[in-house]
Coordinates of C-alpha atoms in Angstrom, one line a residue:
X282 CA -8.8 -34.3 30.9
X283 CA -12.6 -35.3 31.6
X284 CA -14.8 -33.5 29.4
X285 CA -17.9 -33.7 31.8
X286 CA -15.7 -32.3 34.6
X287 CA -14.9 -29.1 32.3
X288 CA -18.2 -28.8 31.6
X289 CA -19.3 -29.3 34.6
X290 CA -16.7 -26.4 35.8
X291 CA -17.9 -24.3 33.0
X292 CA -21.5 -24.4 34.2
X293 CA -20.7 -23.4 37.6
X294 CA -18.6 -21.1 36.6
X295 CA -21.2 -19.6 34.4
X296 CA -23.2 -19.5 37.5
X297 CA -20.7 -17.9 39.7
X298 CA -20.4 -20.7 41.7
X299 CA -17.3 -20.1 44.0
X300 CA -16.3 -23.4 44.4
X301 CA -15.2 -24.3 41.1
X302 CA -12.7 -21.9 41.6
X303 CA -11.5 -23.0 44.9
X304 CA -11.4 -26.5 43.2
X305 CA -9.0 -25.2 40.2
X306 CA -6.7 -23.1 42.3
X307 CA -5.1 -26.2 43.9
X308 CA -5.8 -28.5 41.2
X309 CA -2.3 -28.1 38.9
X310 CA -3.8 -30.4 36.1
X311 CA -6.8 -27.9 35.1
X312 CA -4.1 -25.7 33.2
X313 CA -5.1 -27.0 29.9
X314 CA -9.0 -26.5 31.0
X315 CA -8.1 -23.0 31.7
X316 CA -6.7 -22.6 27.9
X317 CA -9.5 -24.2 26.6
X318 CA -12.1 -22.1 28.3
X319 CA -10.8 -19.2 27.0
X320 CA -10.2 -20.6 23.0
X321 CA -14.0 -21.7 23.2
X322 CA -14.7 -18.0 24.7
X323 CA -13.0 -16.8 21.4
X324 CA -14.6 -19.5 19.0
X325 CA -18.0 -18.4 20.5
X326 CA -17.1 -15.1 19.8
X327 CA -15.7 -15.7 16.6
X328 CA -18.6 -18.0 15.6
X329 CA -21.5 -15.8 16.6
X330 CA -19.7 -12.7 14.8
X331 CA -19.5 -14.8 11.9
X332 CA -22.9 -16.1 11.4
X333 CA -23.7 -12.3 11.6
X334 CA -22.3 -11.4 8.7
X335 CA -19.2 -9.7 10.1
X336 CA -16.7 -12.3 8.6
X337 CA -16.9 -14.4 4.8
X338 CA -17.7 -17.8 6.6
X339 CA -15.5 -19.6 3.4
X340 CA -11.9 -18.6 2.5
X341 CA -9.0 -17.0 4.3
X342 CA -11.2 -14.1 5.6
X343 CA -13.0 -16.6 8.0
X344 CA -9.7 -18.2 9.1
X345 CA -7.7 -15.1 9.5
X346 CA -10.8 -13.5 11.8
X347 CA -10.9 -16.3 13.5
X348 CA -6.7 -16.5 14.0
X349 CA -7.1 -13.1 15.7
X350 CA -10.1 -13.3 17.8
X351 CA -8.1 -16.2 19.1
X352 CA -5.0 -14.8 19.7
X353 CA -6.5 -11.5 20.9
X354 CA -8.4 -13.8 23.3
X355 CA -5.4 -15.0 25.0
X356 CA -3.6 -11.6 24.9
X357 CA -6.5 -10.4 27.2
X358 CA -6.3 -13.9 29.4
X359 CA -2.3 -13.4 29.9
X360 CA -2.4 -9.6 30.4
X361 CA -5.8 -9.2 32.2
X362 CA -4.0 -12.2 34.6
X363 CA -0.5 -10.3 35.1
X364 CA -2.2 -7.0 36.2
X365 CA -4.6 -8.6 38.6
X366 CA -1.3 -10.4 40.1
X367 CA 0.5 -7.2 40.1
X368 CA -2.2 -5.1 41.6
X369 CA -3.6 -8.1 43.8
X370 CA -0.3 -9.5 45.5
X371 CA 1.3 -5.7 45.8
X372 CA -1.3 -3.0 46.6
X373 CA -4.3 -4.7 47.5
X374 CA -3.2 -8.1 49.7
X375 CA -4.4 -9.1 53.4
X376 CA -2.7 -11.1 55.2
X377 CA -4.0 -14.4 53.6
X378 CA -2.7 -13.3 50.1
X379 CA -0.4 -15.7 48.6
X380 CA -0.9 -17.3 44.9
X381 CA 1.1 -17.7 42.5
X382 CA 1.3 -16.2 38.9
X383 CA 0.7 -19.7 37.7
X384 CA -2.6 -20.3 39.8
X385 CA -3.5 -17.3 39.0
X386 CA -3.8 -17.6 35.4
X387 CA -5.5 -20.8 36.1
X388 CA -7.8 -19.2 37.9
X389 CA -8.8 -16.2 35.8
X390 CA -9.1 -18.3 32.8
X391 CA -12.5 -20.2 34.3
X392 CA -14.0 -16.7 34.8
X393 CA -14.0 -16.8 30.7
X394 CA -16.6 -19.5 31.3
X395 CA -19.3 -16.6 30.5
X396 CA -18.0 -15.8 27.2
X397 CA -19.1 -18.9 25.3
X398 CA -22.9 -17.3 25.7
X399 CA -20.9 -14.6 22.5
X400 CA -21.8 -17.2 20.4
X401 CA -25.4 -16.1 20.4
X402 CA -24.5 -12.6 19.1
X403 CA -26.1 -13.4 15.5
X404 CA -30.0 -13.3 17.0
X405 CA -31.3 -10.0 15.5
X406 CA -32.3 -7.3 18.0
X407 CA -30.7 -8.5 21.1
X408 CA -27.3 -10.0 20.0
X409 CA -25.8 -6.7 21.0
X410 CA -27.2 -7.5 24.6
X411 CA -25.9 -10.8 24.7
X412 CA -22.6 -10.1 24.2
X413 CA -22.8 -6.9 26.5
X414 CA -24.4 -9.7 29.3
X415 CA -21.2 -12.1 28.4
X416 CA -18.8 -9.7 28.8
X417 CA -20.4 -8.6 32.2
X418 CA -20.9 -12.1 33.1
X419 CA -16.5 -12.3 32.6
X420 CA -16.0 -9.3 34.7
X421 CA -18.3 -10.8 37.5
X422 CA -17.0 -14.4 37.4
X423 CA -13.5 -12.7 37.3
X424 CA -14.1 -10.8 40.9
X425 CA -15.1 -14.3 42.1
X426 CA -12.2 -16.1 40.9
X427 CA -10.0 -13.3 42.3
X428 CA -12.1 -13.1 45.9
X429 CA -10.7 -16.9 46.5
X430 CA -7.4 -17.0 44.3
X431 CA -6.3 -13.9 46.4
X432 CA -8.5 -14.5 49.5
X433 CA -9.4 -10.6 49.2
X434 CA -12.5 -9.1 50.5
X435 CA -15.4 -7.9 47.6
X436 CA -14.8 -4.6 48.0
X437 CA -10.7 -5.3 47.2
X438 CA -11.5 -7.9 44.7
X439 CA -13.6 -6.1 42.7
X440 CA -11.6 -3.0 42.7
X441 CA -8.5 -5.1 41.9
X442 CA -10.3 -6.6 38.5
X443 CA -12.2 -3.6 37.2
X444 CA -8.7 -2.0 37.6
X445 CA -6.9 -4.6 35.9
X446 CA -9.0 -4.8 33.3
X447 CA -9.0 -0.5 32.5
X448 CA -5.5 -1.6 32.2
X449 CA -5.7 -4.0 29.6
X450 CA -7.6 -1.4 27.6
X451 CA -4.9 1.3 28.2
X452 CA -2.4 -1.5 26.7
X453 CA -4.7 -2.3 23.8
X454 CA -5.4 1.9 22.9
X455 CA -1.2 2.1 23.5
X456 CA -1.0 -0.8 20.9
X457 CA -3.1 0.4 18.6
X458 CA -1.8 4.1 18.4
X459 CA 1.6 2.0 18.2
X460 CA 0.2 0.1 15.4
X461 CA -1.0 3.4 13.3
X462 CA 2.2 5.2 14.3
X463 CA 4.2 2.4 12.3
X464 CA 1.6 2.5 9.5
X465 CA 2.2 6.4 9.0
X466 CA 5.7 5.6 9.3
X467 CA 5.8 3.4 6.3
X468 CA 7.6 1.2 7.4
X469 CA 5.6 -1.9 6.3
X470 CA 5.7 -0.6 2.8
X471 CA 9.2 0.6 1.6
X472 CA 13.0 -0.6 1.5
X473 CA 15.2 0.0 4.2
X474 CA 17.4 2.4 2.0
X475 CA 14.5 4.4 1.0
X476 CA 13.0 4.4 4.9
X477 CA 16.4 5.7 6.0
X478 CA 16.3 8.5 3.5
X479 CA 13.1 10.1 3.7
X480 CA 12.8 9.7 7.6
X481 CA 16.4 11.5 7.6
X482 CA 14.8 14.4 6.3
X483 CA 11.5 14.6 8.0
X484 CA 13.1 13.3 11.3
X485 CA 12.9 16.9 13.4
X486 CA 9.4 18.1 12.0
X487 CA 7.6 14.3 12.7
X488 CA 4.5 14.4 14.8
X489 CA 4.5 12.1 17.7
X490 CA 1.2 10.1 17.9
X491 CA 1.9 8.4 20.7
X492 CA 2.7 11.3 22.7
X493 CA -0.4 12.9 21.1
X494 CA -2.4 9.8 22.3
X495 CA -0.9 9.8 26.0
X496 CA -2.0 13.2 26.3
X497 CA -5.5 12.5 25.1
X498 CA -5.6 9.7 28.1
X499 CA -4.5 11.9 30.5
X500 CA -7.0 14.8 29.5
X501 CA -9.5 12.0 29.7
X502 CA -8.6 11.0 33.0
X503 CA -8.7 14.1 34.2
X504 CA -12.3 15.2 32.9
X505 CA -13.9 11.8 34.2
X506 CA -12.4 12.4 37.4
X507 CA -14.0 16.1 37.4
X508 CA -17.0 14.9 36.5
X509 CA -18.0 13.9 39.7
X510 CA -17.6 18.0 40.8
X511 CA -20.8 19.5 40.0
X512 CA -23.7 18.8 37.2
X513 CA -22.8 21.5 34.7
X514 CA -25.4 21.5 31.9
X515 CA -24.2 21.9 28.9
X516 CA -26.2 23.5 25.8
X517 CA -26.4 23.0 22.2
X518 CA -25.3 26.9 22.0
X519 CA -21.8 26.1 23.4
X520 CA -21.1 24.3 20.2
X521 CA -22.6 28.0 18.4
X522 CA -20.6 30.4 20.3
X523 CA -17.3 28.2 19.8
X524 CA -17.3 27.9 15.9
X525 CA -18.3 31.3 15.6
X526 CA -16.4 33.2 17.7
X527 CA -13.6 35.4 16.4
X528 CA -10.6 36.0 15.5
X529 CA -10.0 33.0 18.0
X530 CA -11.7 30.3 19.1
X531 CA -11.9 29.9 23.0
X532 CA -10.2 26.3 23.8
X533 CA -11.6 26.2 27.4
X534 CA -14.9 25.2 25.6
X535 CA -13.3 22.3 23.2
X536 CA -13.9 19.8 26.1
X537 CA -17.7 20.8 26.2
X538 CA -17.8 21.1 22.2
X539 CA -16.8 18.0 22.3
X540 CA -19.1 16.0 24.2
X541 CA -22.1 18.4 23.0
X542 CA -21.1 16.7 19.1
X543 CA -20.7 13.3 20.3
X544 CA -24.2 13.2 22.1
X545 CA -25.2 14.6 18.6
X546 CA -23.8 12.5 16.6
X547 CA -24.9 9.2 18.9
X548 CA -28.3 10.5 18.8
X549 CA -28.5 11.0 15.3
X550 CA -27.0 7.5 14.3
X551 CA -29.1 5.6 16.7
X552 CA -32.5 7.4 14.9
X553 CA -30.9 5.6 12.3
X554 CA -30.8 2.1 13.7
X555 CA -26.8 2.5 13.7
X556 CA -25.2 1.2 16.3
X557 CA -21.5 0.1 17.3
X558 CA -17.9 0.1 19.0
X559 CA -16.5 2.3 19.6
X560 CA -18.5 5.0 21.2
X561 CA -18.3 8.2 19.6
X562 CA -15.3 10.1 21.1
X563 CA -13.4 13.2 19.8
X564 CA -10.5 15.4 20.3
X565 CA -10.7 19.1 19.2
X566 CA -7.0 20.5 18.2
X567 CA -4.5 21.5 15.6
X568 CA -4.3 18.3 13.3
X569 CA -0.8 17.8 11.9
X570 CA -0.2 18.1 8.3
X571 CA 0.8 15.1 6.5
X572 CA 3.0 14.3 3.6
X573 CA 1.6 11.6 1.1
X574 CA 4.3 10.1 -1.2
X575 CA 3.6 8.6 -4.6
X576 CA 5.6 6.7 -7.1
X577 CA 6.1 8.9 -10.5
X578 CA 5.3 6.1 -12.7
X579 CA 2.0 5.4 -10.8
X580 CA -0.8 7.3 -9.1
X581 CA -0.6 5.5 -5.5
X582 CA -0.1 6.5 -2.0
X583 CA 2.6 4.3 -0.8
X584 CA 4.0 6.2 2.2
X585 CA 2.3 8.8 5.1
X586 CA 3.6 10.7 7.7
X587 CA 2.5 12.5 10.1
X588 CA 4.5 16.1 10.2
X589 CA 4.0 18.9 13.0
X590 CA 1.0 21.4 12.6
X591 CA 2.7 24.4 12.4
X592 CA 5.0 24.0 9.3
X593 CA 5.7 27.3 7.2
X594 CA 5.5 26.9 3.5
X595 CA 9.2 27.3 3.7
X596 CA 9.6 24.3 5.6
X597 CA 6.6 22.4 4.0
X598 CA 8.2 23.6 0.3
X599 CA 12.1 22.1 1.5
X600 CA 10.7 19.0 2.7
X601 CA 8.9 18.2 -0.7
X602 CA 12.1 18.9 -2.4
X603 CA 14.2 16.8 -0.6
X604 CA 12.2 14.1 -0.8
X605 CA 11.1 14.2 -4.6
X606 CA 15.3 14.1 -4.9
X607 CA 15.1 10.0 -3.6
X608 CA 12.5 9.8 -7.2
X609 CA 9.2 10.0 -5.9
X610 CA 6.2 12.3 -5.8
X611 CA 5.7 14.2 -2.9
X612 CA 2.8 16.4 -1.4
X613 CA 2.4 17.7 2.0
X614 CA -1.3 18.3 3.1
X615 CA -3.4 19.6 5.6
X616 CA -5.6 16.9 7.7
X617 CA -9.1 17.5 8.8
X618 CA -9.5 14.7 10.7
X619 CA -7.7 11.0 12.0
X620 CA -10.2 8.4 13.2
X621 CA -6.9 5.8 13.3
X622 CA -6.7 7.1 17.2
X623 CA -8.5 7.0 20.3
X624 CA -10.3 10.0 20.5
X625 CA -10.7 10.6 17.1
X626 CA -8.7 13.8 16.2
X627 CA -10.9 16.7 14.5
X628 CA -9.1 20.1 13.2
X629 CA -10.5 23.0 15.6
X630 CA -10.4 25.6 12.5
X631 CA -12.6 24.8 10.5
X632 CA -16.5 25.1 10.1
X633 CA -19.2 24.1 11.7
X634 CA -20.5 21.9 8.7
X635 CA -16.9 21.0 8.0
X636 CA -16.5 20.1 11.5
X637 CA -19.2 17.9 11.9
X638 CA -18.5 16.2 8.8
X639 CA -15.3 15.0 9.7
X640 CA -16.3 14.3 13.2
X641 CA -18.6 11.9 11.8
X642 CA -16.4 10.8 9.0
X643 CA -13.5 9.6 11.9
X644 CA -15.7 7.5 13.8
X645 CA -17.3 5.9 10.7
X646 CA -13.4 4.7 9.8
X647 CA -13.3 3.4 13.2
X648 CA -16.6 1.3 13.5
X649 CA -15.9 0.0 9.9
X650 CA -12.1 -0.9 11.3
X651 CA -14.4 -3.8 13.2
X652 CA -16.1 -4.8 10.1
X653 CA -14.5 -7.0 7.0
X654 CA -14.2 -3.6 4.9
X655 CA -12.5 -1.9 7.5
X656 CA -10.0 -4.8 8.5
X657 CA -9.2 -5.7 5.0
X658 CA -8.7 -1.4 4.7
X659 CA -6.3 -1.7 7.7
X660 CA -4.0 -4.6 6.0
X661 CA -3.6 -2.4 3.0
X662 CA -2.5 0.5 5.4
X663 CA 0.0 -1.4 6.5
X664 CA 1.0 -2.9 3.4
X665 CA 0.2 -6.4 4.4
X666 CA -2.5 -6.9 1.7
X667 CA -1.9 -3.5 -1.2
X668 CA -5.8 -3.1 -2.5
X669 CA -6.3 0.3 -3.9
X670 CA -9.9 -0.4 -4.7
X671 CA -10.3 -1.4 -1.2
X672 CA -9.2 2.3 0.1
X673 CA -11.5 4.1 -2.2
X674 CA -14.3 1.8 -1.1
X675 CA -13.4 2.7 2.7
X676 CA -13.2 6.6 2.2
X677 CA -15.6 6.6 -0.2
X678 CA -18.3 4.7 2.3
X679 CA -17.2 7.4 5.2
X680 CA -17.4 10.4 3.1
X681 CA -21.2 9.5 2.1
X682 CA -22.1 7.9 5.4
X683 CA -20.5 11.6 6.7
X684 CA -22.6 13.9 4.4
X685 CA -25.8 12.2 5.4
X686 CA -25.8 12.1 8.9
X687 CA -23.9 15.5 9.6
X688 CA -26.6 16.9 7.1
X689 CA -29.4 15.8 9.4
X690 CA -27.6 17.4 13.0
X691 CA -26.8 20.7 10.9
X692 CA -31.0 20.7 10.0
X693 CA -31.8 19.7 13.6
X694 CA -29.4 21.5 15.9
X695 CA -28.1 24.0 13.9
X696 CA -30.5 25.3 11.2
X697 CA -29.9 28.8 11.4
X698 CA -26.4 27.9 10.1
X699 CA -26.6 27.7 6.5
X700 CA -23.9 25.5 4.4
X701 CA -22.2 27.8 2.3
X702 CA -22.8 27.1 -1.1
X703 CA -19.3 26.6 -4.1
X704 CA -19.8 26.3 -7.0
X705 CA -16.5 24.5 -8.6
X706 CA -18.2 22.7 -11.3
X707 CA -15.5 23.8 -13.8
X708 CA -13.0 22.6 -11.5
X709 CA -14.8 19.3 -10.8
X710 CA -14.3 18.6 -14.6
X711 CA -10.8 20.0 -14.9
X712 CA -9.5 17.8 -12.5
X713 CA -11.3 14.8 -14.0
X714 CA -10.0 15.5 -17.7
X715 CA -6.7 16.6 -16.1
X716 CA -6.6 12.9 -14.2
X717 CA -7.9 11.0 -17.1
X718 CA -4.4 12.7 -19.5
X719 CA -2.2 12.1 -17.0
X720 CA -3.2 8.4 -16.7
X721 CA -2.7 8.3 -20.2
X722 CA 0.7 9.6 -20.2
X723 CA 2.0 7.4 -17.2
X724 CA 0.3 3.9 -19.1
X725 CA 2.7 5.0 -21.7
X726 CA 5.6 5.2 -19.7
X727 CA 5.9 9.4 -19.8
X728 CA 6.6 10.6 -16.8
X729 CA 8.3 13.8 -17.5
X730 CA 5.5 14.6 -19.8
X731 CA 2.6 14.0 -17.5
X732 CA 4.8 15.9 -14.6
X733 CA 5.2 19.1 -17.5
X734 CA 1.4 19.0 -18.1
X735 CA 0.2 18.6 -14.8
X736 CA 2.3 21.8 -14.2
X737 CA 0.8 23.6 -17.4
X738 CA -2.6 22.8 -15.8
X739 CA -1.8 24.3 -12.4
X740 CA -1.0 27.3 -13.6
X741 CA -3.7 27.4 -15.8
X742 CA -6.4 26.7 -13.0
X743 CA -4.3 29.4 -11.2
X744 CA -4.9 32.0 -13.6
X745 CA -8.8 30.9 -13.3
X746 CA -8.9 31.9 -10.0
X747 CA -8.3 28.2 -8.9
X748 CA -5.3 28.1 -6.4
X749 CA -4.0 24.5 -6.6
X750 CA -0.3 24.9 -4.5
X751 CA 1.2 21.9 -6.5
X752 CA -0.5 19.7 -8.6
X753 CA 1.3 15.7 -9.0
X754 CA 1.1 12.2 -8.6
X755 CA 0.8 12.7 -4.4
X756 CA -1.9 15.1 -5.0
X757 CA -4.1 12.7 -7.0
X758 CA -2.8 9.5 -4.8
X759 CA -4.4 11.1 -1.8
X760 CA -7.1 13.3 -3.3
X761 CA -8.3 10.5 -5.8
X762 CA -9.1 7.7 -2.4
X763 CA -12.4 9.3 -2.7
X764 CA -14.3 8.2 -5.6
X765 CA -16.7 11.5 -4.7
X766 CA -14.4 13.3 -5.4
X767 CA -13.7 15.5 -8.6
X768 CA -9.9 14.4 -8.3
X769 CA -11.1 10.8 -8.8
X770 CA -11.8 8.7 -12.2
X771 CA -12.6 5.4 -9.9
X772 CA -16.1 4.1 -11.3
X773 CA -16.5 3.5 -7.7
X774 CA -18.0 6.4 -6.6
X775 CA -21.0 5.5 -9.4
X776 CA -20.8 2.2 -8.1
X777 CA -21.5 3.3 -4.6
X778 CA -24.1 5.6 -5.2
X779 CA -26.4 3.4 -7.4
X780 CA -26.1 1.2 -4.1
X781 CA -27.3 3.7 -2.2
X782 CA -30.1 4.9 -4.1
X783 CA -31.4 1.3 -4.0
X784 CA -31.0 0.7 -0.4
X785 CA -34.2 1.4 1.8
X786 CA -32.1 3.5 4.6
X787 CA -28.8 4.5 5.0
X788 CA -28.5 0.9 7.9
X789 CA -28.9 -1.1 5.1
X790 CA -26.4 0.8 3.1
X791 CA -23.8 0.6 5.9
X792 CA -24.7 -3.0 6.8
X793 CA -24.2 -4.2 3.0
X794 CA -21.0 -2.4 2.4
X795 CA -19.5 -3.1 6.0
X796 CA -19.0 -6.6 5.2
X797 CA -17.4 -6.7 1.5
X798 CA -13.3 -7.5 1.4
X799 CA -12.8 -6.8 -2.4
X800 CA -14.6 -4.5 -5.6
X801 CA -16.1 -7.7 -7.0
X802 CA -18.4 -7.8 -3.7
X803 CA -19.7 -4.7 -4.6
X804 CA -20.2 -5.2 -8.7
X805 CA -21.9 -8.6 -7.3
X806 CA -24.0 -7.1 -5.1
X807 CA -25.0 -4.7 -8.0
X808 CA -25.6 -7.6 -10.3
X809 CA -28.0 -9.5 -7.6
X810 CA -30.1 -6.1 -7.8
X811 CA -30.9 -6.4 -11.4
X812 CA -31.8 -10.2 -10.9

């Protein structure tokens, strides 16, 4: 292989220069060209992320980012490849059509000539641009390639690759909602005995994501398509007459609610200097409740599932049972929100404050799922990398980023619509002081007594006016992933804030946080202040 003729290839290619690919599509030795196109594409990528701060350029960080941007790289060359094949050689063919699957994927991989301009992604203010112009210039050089691979006209060529390529995403969301389904299922975490057990007994009351997601799709599908119907404006007071209505809420106006909060919530970030992937996308709807499982020697959330929305506390009280009887703690709770989907899922019963929170909150878990926190939040999801710390960090980061920025749309959009104002201050420190005891009791190995006086406690609170339904290990496992929150005794939370406070805007907050993979990152970055 001639390096000046692959450069010389690349350059053309870069300039959408049809020839090059009428060269490759005969020439049987450029295969290995083709593959190393599109791993230089990824390097760039991977490269130009890096020097941006997104990856730990030292360490297994940099080579595990790098592993995947590779991989996913060639994912997308193979699959993107197949569909235009599929959609090329069987819908869309004239009567000069003929290639095969093999020159094909040739062919498409010069078209991911463009892509080594990613590596440029680091310059401050228009790195965002660049990539958008390198993954334009892909799509473009990819009609090319297919105009002469498939001898199609432009108008059939560039339908047959933007179609291709809407298919790849579909894969990718499908593999991803696949990906959290498992997740939820614990199945990375626990013993095939124990797996067997507990999904025995939630088996006919699981929620299906994937069904949940297909729908969202469709519904998607179907609104773009409308779209094209009749300009409808759409007013901030849709959003007013939706949360406040009563005693139910109309659902014919979700679909408007929901893009009137995403334009809010785009438009608020940006004022911030906060921009990302993905766009900000939301699903109104029942959330399903989920049941959080905790050892009973430890406070840790080791196992989630996803359970239909409409349990009775019958049903919600017999699946707890059952499941304490395999020896864990169990809790069954009720979601706000799920940001490990496409649409983000928000509950559609709660309040307007409430419901903008967690709107936000969602697609702050997603854009940090493309940063080094995120990730590294993901692998302990799954149980590939267990970091504790690392969750609190992530939840902890969403649930401030969350209060700030739904604070500002309430005052702008909404001002008339006051926050309600609790006041659970004794609860705040009962559920601290209740945490810290039963720490104490489990470091000492006593389990039944920390389960008797968490009990003793409930009841207490109960008589208080305080309506806790059951107070355990679950309930602090899941409650205590925010250091904010009174359930917690993380020195996170303290951490957090005192970073905060000493960051000049709530970017540079974000930005610092977004790339740390461990707690020492952020007690370093605490110590650099005080240098």
């Amino acid at each position: 292989m001639q390096p000046s003729l692959l450069v010389n290839r690349m350059l053309r290619s870069i300039r959408f220069d049809a020839t090059v690919y009428q060269e490759v599509k005969g020439d049987t030795t450029a295969n290995w060209q083709a593959f190393l196109i599109v791993i230089l594409a990824g390097l760039a990528t991977g490269v130009g992320i890096g020097i941006a701060g997104f990856f730990k350029m030292a360490g297994a960080w940099s080579v595990l980012g790098m592993v995947m941007i590779l991989i996913a790289s060639l994912i997308t060359w193979f699959t993107w490849s197949f569909f235009i094949y599929l959609i090329g050689t069987k819908i869309f063919k004239c009567a000069g059509t003929s290639v095969t699957l093999g020159t094909l994927v040739r062919t498409i991989g010069f078209s991911f000539s463009p892509g080594v301009l990613a590596v440029f992604v680091f310059v401050p203010a228009v790195g965002g641009f660049i990539w958008f112009v390198a993954f334009i210039g892909i799509l473009v050089a990819g009609i090319v390639a297919v105009r002469h691979a498939l001898n199609l006209p432009v108008a059939r060529s560039t339908v047959t690759c933007l179609t291709s390529w809407f298919a790849c995403v579909i894969i990718f969301v499908v593999a991803i909602t696949s990906s959290s389904v498992r997740l939820l299922n614990g199945g990375w975490t626990l013993g095939s005995g124990f797996d067997s057990n507990l999904n025995s007994i939630v088996k006919p009351y699981r929620f299906s994501l994937g069904a949940w997601e297909a729908a969202a799709i469709r519904d998607e599908l179907g609104q773009w398509l409308r779209s094209g119907d009749g300009n409808v404006e759409v007013t901030d007071d849709v959003f007013t007459e939706y949360i406040t209505a009563s005693p139910e809420r109309n659902v014919s106006l979700e679909s408007q609610v929901e893009k009137i909060l995403g334009r809010q919530i785009e438009e608020t970030l940006n004022a911030q200097d906060i921009y990302g992937f993905p766009p900000v996308n939301l699903n109104l709807g029942a959330l399903p409740r989920l049941l959080v499982v905790s050892p009973r020697d430890k406070i840790e959330s080791i196992r989630e599932i996803m359970l239909l929305p409409g349990l009775s506390l019958r049903e919600i009280e017999e699946i707890e049972a059952r499941a304490d009887e395999l020896g864990v703690s169990s809790l069954i709770v009720r979601l706000g929100g799920f940001g490990g989907v496409y649409p983000s899922f928000v509950s559609n019963s709660e309040d307007l404050h409430s419901t903008i929170n967690t709107a936000v909150e969602e697609w702050v878990h997603q854009y940090l799922a493309f940063k080094p926190l995120g990730f590294r939040y993901v692998l302990d999801l799954i149980g590939v990398a267990r970091n504790y710390e690392i969750a609190t960090i992530n939840e902890t980061v969403a649930s401030m980023v969350s209060e700030e920025i739904s604070a500002i749309i309430a005052d702008r959009y909404y001002p008339e619509h006051e926050k309600p104002v609790t006041d659970a201050t004794d609860l705040d420190r009962e559920l601290r002081l209740i945490r810290q005891a039963v720490d104490d009791y489990l470091s000492r190995g006593e389990i039944e007594a920390a389960e008797k006086f968490m009990e003793e406690k409930r009841q207490s609170l109960e008589s208080k006016g305080y309506h806790i339904r059951k107070l355990n290990q679950a309930y602090f496992a899941w409650y205590g992933t925010y250091a904010d929150e009174p359930s917690s005794v993380s020195p996170i939370g303290v951490e957090l804030r005192r970073l905060r406070g000493e960051s000049s805007s709530l970017k540079g907050f974000l930005d610092s946080v977004s790339v740390m993979t461990s707690r020492q990152d952020l007690v370093d970055t605490l110590e650099s202040l005080n240098q």
